[in-house]
Coordinates of C-alpha atoms in Angstrom, one line a residue:
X1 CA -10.9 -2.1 -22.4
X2 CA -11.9 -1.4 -18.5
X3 CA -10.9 -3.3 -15.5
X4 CA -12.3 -3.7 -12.0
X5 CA -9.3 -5.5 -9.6
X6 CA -11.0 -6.2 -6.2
X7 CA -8.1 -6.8 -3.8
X8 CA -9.2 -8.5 -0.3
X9 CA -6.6 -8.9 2.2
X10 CA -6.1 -12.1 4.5
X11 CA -8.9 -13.7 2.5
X12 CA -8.5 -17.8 3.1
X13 CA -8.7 -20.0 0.1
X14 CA -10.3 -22.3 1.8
X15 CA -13.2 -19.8 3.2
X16 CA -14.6 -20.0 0.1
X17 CA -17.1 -22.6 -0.9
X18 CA -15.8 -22.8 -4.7
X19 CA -12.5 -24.0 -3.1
X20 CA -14.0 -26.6 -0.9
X21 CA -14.7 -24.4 2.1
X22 CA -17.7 -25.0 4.5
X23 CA -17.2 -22.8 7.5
X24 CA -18.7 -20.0 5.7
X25 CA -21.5 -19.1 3.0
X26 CA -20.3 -17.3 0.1
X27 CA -22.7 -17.1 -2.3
X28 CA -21.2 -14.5 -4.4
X29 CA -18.0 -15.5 -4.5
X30 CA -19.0 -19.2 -5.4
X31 CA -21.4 -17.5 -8.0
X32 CA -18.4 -15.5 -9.3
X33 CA -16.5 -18.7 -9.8
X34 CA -19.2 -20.5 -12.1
X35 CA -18.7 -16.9 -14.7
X36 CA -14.6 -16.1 -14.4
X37 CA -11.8 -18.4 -14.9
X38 CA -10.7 -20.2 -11.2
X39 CA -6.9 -20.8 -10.5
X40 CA -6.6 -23.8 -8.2
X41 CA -2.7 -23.5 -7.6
X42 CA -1.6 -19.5 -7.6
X43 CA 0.5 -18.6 -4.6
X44 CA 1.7 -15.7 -2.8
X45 CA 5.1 -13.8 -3.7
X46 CA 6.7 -11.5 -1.6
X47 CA 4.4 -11.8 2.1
X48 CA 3.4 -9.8 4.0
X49 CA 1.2 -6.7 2.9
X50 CA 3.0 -4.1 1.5
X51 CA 5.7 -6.7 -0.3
X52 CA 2.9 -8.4 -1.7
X53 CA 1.6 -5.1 -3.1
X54 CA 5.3 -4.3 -4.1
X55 CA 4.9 -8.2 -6.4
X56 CA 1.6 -6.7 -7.9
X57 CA 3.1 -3.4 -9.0
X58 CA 6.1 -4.6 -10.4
X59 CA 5.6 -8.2 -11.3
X60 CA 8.5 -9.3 -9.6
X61 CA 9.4 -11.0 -6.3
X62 CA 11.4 -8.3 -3.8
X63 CA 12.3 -10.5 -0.5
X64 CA 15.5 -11.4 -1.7
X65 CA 16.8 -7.4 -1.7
X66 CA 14.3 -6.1 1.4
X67 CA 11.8 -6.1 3.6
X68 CA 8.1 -4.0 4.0
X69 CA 9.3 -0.7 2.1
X70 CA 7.7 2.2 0.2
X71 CA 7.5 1.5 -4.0
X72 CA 11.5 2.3 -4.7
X73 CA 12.3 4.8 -7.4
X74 CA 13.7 2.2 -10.0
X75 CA 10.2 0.5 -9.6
X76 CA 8.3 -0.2 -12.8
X77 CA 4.6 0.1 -11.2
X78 CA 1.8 -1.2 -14.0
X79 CA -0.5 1.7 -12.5
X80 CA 2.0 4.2 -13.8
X81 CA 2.9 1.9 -17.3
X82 CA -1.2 2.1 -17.7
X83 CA -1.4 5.1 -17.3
X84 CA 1.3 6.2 -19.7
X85 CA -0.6 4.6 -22.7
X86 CA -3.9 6.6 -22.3
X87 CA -5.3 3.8 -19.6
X88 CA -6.9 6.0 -16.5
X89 CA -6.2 4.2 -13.1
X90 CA -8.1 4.7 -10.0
X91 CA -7.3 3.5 -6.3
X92 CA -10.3 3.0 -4.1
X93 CA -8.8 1.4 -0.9
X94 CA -8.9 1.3 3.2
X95 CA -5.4 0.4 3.2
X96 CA -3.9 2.0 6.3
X97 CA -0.3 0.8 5.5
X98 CA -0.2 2.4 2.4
X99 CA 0.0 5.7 4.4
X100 CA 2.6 4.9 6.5
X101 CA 6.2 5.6 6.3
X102 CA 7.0 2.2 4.5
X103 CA 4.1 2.1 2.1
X104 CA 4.5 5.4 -0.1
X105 CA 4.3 5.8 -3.7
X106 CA 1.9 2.9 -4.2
X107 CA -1.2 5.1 -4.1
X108 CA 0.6 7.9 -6.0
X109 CA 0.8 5.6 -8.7
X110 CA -2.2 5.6 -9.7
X111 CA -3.9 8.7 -11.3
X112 CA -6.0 9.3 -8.9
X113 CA -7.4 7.7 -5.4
X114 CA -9.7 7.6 -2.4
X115 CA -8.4 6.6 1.0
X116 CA -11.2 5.7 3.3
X117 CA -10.8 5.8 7.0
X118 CA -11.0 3.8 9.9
X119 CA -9.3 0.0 9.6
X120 CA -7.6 -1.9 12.1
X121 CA -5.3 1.0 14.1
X122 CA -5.9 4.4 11.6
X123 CA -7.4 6.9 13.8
X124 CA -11.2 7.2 12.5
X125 CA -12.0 10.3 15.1
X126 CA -9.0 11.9 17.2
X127 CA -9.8 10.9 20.9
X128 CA -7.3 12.7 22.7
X129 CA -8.1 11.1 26.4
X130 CA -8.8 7.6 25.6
X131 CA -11.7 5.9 27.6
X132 CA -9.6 3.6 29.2
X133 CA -11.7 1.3 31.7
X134 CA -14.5 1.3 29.4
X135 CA -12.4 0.1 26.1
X136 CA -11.2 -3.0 29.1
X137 CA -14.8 -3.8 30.3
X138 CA -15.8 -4.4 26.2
X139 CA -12.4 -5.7 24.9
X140 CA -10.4 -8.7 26.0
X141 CA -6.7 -8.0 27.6
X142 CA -5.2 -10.6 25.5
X143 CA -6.4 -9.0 22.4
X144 CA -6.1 -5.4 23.1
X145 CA -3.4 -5.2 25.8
X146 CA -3.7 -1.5 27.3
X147 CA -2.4 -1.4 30.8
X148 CA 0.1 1.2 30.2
X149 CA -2.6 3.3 29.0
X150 CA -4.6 5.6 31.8
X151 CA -7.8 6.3 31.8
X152 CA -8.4 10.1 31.0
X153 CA -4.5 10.7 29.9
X154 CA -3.2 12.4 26.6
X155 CA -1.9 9.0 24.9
X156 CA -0.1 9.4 22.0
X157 CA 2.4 6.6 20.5
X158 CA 5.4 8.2 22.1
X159 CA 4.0 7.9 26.0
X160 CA 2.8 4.4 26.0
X161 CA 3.3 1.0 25.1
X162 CA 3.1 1.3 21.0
X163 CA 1.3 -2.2 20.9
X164 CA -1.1 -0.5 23.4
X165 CA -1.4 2.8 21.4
X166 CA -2.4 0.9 18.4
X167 CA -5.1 -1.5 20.3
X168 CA -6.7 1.2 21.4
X169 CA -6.9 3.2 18.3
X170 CA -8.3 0.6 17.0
X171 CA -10.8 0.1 20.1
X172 CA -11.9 3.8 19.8
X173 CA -12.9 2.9 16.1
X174 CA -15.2 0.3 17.2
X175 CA -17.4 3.8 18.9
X176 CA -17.9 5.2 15.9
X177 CA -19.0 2.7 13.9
X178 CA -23.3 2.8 15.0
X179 CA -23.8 2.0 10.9
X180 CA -23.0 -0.7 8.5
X181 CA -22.9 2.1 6.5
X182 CA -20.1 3.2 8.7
X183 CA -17.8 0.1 8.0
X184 CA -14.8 0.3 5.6
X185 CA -15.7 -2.2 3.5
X186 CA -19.2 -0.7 2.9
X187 CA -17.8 2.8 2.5
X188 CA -15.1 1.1 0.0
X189 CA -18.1 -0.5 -2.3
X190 CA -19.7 2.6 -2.2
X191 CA -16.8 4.3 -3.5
X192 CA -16.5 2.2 -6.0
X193 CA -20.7 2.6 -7.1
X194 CA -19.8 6.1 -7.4
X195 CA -16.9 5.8 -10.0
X196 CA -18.6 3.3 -12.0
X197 CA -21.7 5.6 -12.3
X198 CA -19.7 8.1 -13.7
X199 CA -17.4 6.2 -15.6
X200 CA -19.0 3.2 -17.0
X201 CA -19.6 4.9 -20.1
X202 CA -16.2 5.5 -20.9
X203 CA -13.6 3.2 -22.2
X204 CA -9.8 2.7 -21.0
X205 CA -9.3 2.7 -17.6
X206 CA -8.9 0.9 -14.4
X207 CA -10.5 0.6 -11.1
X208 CA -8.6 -1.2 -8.6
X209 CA -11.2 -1.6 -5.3
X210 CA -9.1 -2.9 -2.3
X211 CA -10.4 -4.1 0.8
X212 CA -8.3 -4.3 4.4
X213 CA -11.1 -6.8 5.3
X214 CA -11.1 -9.5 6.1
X215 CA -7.9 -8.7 8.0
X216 CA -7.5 -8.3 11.8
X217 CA -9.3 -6.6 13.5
X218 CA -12.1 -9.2 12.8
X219 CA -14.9 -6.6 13.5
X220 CA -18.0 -7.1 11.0
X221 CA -21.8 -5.8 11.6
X222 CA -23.8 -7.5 14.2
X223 CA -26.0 -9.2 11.7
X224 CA -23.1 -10.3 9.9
X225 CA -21.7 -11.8 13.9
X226 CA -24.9 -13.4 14.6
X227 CA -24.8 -16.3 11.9
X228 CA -21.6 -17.3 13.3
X229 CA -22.3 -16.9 16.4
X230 CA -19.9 -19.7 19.2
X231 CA -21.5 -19.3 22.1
X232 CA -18.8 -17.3 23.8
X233 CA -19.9 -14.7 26.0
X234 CA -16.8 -13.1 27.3
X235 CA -15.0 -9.8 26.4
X236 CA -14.2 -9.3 22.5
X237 CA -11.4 -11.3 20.9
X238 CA -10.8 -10.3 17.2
X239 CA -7.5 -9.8 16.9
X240 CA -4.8 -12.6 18.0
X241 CA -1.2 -12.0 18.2
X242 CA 1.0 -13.8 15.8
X243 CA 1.4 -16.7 18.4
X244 CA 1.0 -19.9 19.7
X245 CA -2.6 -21.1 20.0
X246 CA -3.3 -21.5 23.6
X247 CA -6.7 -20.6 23.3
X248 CA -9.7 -22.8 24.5
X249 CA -11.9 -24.4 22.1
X250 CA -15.2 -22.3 22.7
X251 CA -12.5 -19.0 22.2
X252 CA -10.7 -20.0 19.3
X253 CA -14.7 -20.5 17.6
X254 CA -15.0 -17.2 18.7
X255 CA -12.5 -15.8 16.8
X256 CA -12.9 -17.7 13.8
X257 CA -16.5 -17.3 14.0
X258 CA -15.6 -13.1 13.8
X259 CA -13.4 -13.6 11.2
X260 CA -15.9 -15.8 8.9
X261 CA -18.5 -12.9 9.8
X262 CA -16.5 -11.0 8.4
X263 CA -15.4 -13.2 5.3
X264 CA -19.5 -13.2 5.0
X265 CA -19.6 -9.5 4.1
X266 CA -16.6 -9.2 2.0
X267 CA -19.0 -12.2 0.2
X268 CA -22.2 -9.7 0.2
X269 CA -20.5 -6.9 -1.1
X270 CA -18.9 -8.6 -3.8
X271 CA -21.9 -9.9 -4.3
X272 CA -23.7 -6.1 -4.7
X273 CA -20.7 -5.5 -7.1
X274 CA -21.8 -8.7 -9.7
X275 CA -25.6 -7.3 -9.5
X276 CA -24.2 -4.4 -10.6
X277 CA -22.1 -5.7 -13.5
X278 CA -25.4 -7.6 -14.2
X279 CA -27.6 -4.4 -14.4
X280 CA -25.3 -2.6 -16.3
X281 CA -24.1 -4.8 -18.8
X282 CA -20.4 -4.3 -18.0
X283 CA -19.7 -8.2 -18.7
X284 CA -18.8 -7.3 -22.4
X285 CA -16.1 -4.8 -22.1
X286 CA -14.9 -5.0 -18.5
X287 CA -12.5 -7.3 -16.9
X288 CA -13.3 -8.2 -13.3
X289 CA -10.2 -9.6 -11.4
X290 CA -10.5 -11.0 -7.6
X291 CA -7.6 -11.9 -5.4
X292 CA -6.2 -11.6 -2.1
X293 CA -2.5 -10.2 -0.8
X294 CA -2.0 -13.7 1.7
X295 CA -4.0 -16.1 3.6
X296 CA -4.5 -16.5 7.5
X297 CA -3.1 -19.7 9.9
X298 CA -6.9 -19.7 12.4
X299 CA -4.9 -21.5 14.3
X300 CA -4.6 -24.1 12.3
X301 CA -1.3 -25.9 12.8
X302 CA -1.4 -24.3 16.7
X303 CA -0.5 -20.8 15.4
X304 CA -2.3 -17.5 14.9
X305 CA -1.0 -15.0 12.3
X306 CA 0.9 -14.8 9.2
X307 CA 4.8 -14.1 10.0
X308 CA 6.5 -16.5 12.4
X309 CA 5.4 -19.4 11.3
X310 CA 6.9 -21.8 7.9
X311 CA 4.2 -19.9 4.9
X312 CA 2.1 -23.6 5.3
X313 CA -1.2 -23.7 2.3
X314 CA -3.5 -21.9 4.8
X315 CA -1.2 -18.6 4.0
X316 CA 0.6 -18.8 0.9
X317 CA -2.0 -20.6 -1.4
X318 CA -4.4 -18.0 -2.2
X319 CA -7.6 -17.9 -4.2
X320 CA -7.6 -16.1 -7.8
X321 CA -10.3 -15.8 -10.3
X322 CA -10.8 -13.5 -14.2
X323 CA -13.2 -12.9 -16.0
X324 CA -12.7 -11.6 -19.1
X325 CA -14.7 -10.9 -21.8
X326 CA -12.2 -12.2 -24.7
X327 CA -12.7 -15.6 -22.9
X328 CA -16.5 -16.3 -22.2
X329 CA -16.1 -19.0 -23.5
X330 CA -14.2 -20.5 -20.6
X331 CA -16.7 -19.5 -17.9
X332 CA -17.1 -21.6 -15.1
X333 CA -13.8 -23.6 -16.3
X334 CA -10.9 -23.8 -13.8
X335 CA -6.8 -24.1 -14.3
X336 CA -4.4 -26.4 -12.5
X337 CA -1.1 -24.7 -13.5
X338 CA 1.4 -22.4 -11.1
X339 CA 0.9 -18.9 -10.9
X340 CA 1.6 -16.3 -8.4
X341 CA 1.0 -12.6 -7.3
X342 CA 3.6 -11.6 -9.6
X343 CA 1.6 -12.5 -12.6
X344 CA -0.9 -9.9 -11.9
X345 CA 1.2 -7.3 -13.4
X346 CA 2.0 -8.3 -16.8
X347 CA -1.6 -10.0 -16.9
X348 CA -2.8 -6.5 -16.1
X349 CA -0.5 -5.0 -19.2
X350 CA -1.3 -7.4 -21.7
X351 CA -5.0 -6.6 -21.0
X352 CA -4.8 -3.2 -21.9
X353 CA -2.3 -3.8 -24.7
X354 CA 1.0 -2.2 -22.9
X355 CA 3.8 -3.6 -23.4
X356 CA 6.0 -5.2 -20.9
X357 CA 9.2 -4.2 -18.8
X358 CA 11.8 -6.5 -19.1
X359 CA 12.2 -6.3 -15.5
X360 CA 9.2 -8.1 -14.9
X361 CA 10.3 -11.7 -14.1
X362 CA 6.0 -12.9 -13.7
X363 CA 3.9 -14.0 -16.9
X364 CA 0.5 -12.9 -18.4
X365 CA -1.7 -15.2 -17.6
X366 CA -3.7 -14.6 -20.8
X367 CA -2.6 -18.2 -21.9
X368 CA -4.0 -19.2 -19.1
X369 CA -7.5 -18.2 -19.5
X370 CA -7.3 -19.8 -22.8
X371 CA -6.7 -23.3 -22.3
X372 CA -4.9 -24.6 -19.1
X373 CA -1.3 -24.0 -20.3
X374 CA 1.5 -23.7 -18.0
X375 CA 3.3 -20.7 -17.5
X376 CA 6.1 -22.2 -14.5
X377 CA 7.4 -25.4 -13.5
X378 CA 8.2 -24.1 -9.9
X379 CA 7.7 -21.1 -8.1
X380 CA 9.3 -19.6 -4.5
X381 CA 7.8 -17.3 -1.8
X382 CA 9.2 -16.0 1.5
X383 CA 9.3 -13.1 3.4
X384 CA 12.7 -11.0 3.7
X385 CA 14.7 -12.8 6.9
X386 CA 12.4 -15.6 7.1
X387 CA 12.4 -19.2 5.3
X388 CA 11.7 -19.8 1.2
X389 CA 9.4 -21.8 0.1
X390 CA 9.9 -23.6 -3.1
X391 CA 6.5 -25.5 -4.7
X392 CA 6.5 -27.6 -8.1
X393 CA 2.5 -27.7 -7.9
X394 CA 3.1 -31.8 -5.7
X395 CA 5.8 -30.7 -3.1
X396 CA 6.4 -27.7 -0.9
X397 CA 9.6 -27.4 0.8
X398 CA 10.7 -24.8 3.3
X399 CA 13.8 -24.2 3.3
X400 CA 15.5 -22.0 7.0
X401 CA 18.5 -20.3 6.8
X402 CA 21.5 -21.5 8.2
X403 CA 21.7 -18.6 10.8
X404 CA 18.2 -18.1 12.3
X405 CA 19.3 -14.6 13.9
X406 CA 19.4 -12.5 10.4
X407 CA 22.6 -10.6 11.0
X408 CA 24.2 -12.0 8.2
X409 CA 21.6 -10.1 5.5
X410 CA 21.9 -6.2 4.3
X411 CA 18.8 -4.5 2.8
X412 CA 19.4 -3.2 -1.1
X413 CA 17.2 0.1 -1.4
X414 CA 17.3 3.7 -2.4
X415 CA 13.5 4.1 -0.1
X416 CA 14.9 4.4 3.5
X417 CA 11.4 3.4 5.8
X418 CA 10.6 0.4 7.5
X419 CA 7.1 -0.4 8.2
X420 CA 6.2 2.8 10.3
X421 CA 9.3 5.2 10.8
X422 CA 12.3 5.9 8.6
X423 CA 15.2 4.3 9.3
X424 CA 17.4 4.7 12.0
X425 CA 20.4 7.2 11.7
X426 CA 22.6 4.4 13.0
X427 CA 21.8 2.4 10.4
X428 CA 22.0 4.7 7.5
X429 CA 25.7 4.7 9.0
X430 CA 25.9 1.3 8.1
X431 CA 24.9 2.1 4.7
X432 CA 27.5 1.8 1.4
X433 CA 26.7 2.9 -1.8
X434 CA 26.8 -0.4 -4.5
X435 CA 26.7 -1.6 -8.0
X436 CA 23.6 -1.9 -9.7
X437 CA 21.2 -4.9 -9.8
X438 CA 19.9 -5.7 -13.2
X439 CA 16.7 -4.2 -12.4
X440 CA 17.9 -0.8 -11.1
X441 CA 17.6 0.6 -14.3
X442 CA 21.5 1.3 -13.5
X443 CA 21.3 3.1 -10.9
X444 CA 23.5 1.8 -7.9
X445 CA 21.6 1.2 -4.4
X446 CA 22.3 1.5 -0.4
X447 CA 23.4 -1.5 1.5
X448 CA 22.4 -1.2 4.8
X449 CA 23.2 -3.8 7.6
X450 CA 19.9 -5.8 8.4
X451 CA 18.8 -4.6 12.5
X452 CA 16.8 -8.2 12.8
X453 CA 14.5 -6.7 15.0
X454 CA 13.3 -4.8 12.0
X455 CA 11.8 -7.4 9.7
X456 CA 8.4 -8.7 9.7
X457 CA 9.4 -12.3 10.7
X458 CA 10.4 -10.7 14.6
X459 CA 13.7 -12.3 14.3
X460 CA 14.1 -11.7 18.1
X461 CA 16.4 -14.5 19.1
X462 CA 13.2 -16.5 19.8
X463 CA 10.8 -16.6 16.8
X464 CA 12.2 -18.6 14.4
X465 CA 13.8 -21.1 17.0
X466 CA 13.1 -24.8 17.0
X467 CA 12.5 -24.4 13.0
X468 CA 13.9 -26.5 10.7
X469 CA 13.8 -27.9 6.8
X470 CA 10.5 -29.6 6.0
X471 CA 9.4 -31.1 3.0
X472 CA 5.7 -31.9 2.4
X473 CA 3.8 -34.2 -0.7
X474 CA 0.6 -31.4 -1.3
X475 CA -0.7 -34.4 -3.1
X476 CA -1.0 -37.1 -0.6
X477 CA -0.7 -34.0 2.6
X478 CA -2.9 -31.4 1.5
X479 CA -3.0 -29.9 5.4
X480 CA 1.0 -30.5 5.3
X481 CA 0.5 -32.2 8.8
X482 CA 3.2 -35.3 7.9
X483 CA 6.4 -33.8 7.1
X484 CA 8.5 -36.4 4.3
X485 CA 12.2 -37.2 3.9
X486 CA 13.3 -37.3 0.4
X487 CA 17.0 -36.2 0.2
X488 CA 16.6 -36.4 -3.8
X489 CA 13.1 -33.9 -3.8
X490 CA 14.5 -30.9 -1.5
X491 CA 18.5 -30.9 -3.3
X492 CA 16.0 -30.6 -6.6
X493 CA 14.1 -28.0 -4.8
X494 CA 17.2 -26.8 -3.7
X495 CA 18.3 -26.4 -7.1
X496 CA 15.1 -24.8 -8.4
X497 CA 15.5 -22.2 -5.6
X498 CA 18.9 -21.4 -6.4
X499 CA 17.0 -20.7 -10.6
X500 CA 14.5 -18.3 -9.2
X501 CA 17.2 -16.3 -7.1
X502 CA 19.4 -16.5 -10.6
X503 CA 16.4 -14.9 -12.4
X504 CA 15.8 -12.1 -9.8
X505 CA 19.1 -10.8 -9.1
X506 CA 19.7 -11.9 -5.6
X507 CA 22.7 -10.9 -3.5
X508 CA 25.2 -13.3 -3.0
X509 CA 24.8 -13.3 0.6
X510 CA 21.2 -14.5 0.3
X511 CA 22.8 -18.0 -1.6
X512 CA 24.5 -18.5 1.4
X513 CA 22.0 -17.9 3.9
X514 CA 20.1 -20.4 2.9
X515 CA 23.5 -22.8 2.1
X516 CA 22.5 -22.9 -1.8
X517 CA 25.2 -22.7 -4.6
X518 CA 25.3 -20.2 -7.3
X519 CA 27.1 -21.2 -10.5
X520 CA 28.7 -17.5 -11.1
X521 CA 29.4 -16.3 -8.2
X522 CA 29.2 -12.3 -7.9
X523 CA 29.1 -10.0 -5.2
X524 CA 27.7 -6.7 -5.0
X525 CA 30.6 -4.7 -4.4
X526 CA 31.0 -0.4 -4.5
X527 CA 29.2 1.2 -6.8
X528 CA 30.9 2.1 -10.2
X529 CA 32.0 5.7 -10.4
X530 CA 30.2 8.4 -12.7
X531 CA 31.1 7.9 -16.7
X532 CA 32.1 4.6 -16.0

């Protein structure tokens, strides 16, 4: 059996036409959907990036223990499982974050990989002296804010403004790029040509091709830019802070009309990747798998971004399709039941005949392509310090925390990096040793006092003020614009929330974060002592 899992990230349900989108034509991806098996309700896990990539690997949900942090030792990664039953596994991706301090041991999971250059802030060319008053006649101040930066100056992350550092790298990028052939995405695809011409012959392995587009920077080939083109004729604005829309109407086209330029060639590349299943025959034996990591708010319920806003459809409901050869069959068919990112894993396993850790708390979705047979009830999704979300497939409720500032949470790891640095001495000070959870294979783990300036939500005091517990019917409130009060629906929410914590181990802290009862309770106290 062969597999191809092509990974997008920030790719919008709702961009593509066989979900009901308009905005943008997507041929390919609306031609996919008429072969493979569509999933109408699958959801995020764990948000944002490299969490979500944690879900996939180990087909579990990991906010309730940490935040963004490399794969942890204990892990069970279904790269690594495939690969220990004869199945070879192959990373083609543009990822920047897995090369970061908080995003190893993903890629070294796989057998072997290609990292190609270039996205969003990863230095494509070293450009020592930064061309400063050029880079703020092209791009716009409110996207790439680089006064601290000086035209002509050494910059380097430690003698500026990081936010401005990472603009600019990201502005330099744009000069090198003269090509379409010089975009990620394209270089990505051809990657991927490359292994399959060498490898399409043989039998047992897996290529997963993953995509940074159509993630911010929202920079895609002029040809691409022109069918969406707004009318806007100021400086560039691809990239919007995770904020507030206080944009005006003919700006906020513009940046959605960069973003579905970009959507458009994630679409045409795909699209080059079913001509060459097509050519090659590859329907019969290979599976082709298409996701995303998390959606995008366009500012769409008055907020850009991902991370400091409640997880509303526009992020957390994300598009999933399979094809499978087992299930031809089924082509064109599409299911209605809950699933999630955590799924992948075991569906991944059961593909290729592996058995499955009893760690993993997602299901194969094998059933699934069958017939439209449910594999949940309920599902939750968060991000580490930020709200839960608990859906039943009608209702989505977010739940906040009784204490908006995070201080009350500690981080359960043995893989000490946040998103970019290690952690800091002081709080590996704050660290204690502490019984095993029951998927630390025994081994006991670091506690470490959450600094709430260190998760993703930018629990600053500020970000999550003014939020509160909404409930909303997807049914009737598809856009979840009319929040509902129905005391009986959120305690039963409430209730399913407190079952999916149960099943993954949480801390007992986390219960009473968000003011939810566990029937046993149990605190992770000091760690056993050796023998014991």
């Amino acid at each position: 059996m062969k597999t191809v899992f092509v990974l997008f990230d920030s790719l919008n349900r709702l961009s593509l036409g066989a979900y009901g989108g308009t905005a943008v034509e997507t041929p390919n991806f609306d031609r996919f959907a008429k072969r493979a098996v569509t999933f109408d309700k699958h959801y995020v896990g764990s948000l944002p990036c490299i969490p979500a990539r944690r879900d996939m690997h180990t087909g579990r949900l990991n906010f309730m223990h940490r935040h963004w942090g490399p794969l942890e030792p204990f892990d069970e990664s279904f790269p690594r499982i495939l690969s220990d039953n004869g199945v070879y596994t192959h990373l083609i991706s543009d990822h920047l974050h897995y090369f970061e301090e908080g995003g190893w041991g993903y890629a070294n999971a796989f057998d072997s990989w290609e990292y190609i250059r270039g996205q969003e802030y990863d230095t494509l060319r070293a450009v020592v002296a930064p061309p400063v008053g050029r880079l703020r006649e092209k791009f716009d101040s409110r996207h790439y804010p680089m006064e601290s930066l000086r035209d002509g100056r050494t910059a380097t992350r430690g003698n500026t403004d990081y936010l401005a550092w990472k603009r600019s790298r990201a502005a330099i990028n744009h000069d090198f790029r003269t090509e379409e052939a010089d975009f990620p995405t394209a270089k990505c695809f051809a990657a991927a040509f490359d292994f399959l011409d060498l490898n399409k012959g043989a039998d047992d392995w897996f290529l997963q091709l993953e995509c940074f587009d159509p993630h911010e920077p929202f920079a895609a080939p002029e040809r691409f830019r022109a069918a969406y083109d707004a009318g806007y004729n100021g400086k560039i604005l691809d990239w919007p802070h995770y904020e507030r829309a206080a944009d005006s109407e003919t700006e906020i086209a513009e940046i959605r009309g960069n973003y579905a330029a970009l959507v458009a060639m994630c679409d045409e590349y795909f699209g080059k990747l079913l001509d060459y299943f097509d050519d090659n025959d590859l329907w019969k034996e290979t599976s082709l798998v298409l996701t995303t990591d998390h959606g995008f708010l366009l500012s769409e319920h008055e907020w850009w971004g991902k991370n400091r806003t409640p997880y509303y459809e526009e992020i957390s409901h994300i598009p999933l399709m399979i094809w499978h050869p087992e299930y031809a069959s089924q082509s064109g068919e599409r299911r209605c039941g809950l699933t999630q990112t955590s799924d992948l894993m075991q569906t991944f396993l059961d593909t290729h005949g592996c058995g499955i850790p009893p760690s993993v708390t997602g299901a194969s979705l094998h059933p699934m392509l069958a017939e439209d047979t449910p594999v949940r009830d309920s599902l939750i999704l968060g991000m580490f310090g930020g709200p839960v979300c608990a859906i039943d497939g009608q209702y989505s409720l977010f739940l906040y925390p009784r204490d908006l500032s995070g201080k009350n949470l500690n981080i359960y790891t043995l893989a000490f990096a946040h998103m970019t640095r290690p952690f800091d001495i002081a709080e590996l000070h704050s660290g204690e040793l502490v019984a095993p959870f029951d998927f630390t294979k025994g081994a006991p783990v670091m506690k470490i006092r959450l600094e709430p300036n260190n998760t993703q939500v930018g629990q600053d005091g500020q970000s999550l003020a003014n939020c509160k517990t909404v409930l909303f019917d997807l049914e009737k409130d598809p856009g979840q614009s009319e929040p509902i009060n129905d005391p009986k629906t959120i305690e039963r929410l409430k209730v399913e929330i407190a079952r999916h914590f149960e099943r993954h181990d949480a801390p007992a802290e986390i219960y009473a974060h968000f003011g939810i009862e566990k029937e046993q309770e149990f605190s992770h106290g000091p760690a056993p002592r050796a023998g014991r």
